[in-house]
mmCIF file of C-alpha atoms in Angstrom:
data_model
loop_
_atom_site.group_PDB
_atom_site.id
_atom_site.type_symbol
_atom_site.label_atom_id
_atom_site.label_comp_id
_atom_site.label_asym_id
_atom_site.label_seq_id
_atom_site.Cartn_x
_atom_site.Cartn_y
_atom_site.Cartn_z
ATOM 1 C CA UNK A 1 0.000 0.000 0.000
ATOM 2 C CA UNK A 2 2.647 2.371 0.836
ATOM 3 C CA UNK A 3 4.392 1.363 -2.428
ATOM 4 C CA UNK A 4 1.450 2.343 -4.407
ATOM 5 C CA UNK A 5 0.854 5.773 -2.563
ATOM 6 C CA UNK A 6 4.187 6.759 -2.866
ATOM 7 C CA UNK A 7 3.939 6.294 -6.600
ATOM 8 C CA UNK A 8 1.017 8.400 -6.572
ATOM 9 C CA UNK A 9 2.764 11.336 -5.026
ATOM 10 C CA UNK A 10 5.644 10.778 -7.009
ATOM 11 C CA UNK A 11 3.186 11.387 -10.157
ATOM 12 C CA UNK A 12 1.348 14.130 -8.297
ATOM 13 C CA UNK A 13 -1.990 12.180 -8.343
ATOM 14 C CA UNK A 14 -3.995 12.444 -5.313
ATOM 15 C CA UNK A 15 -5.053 9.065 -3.663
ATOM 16 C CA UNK A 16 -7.590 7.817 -0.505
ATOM 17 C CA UNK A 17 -6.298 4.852 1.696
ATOM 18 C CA UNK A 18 -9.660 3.234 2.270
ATOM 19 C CA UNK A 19 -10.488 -0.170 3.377
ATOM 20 C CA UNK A 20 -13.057 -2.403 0.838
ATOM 21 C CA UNK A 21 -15.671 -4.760 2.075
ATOM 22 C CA UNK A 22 -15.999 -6.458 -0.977
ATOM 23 C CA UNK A 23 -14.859 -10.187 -1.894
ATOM 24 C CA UNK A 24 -12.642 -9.682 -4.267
ATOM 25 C CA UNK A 25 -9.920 -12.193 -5.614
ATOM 26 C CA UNK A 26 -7.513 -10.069 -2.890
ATOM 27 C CA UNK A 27 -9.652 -11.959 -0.054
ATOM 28 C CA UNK A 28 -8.007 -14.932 -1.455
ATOM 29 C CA UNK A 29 -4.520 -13.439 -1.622
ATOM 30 C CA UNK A 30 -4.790 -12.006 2.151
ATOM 31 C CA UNK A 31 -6.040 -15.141 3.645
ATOM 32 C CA UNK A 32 -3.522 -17.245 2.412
ATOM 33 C CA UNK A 33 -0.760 -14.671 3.619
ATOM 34 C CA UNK A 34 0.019 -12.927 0.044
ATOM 35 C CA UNK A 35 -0.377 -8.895 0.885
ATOM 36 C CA UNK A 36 -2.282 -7.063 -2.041
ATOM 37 C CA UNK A 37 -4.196 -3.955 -2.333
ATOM 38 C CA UNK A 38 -6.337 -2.619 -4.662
ATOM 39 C CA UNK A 39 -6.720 0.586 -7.301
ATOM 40 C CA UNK A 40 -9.831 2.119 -7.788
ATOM 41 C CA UNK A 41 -11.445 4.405 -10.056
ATOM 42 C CA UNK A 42 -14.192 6.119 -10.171
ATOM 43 C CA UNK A 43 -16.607 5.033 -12.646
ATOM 44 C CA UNK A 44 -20.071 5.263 -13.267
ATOM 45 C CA UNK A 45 -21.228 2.448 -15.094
ATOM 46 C CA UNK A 46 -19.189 0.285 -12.713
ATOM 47 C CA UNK A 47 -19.643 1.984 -9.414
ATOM 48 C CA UNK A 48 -22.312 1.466 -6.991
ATOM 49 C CA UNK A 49 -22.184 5.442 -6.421
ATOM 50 C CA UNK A 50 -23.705 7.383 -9.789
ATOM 51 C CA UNK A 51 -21.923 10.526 -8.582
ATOM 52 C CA UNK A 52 -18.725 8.266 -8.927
ATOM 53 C CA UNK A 53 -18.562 8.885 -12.615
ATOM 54 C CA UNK A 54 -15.136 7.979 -14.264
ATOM 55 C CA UNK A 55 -12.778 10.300 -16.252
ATOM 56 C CA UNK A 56 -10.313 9.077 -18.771
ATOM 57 C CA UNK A 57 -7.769 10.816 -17.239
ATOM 58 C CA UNK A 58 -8.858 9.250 -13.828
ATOM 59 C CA UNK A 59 -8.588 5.791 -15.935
ATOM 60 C CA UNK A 60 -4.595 7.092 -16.902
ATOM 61 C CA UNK A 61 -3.809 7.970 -13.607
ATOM 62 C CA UNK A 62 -4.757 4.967 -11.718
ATOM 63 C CA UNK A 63 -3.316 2.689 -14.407
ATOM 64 C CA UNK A 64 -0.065 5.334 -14.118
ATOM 65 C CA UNK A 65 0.089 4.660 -10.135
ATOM 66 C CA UNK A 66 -0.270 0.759 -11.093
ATOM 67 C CA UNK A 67 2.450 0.892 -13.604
ATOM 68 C CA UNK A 68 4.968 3.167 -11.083
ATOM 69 C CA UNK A 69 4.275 0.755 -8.842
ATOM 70 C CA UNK A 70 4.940 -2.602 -10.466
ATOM 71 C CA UNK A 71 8.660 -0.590 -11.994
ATOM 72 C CA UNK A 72 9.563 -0.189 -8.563
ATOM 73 C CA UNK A 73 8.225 -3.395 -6.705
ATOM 74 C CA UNK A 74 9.950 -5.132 -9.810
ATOM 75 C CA UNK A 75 13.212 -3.077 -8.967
ATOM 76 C CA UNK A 76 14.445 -2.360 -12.286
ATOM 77 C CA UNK A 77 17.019 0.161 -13.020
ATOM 78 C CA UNK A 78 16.489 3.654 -14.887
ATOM 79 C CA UNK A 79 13.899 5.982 -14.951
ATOM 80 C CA UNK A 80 10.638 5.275 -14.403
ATOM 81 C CA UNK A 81 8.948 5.875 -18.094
ATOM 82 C CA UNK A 82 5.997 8.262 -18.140
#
């Protein structure tokens, strides 16, 4: 998580740490002891909130924060590409 929210700042993208009560496949992950977290985006034909209505750019910049994220966690040299 802190991977992933560094990578945001680094980008200058704003992010919420918030906790999700859904079953998703990272239920599986956590119970058998493999950490994950989650991105979300706002979307509104996907979201159970209408006023959550996604942006392409808010699609870019959560799939930028993903991509940050797996350079570093992968540990390759260089620059991170933008």
């Amino acid at each position: 998580m802190d991977l992933l929210e560094t990578q945001a700042s680094h980008a200058g993208i704003s992010c919420e740490i918030m906790p999700s009560g859904a079953s998703h496949d990272s239920a599986v992950f956590a119970n058998a002891g493999v950490p994950s977290v989650m991105v979300f985006v706002r979307n509104d034909k996907g979201s159970h909130n209408p006023h959550e209505a996604m942006e392409f750019s808010d699609f870019f910049a959560g799939a930028e924060v993903l991509s940050r994220a797996l350079w570093e966690a992968a540990n390759l040299t260089g620059e991170i590409p933008s």
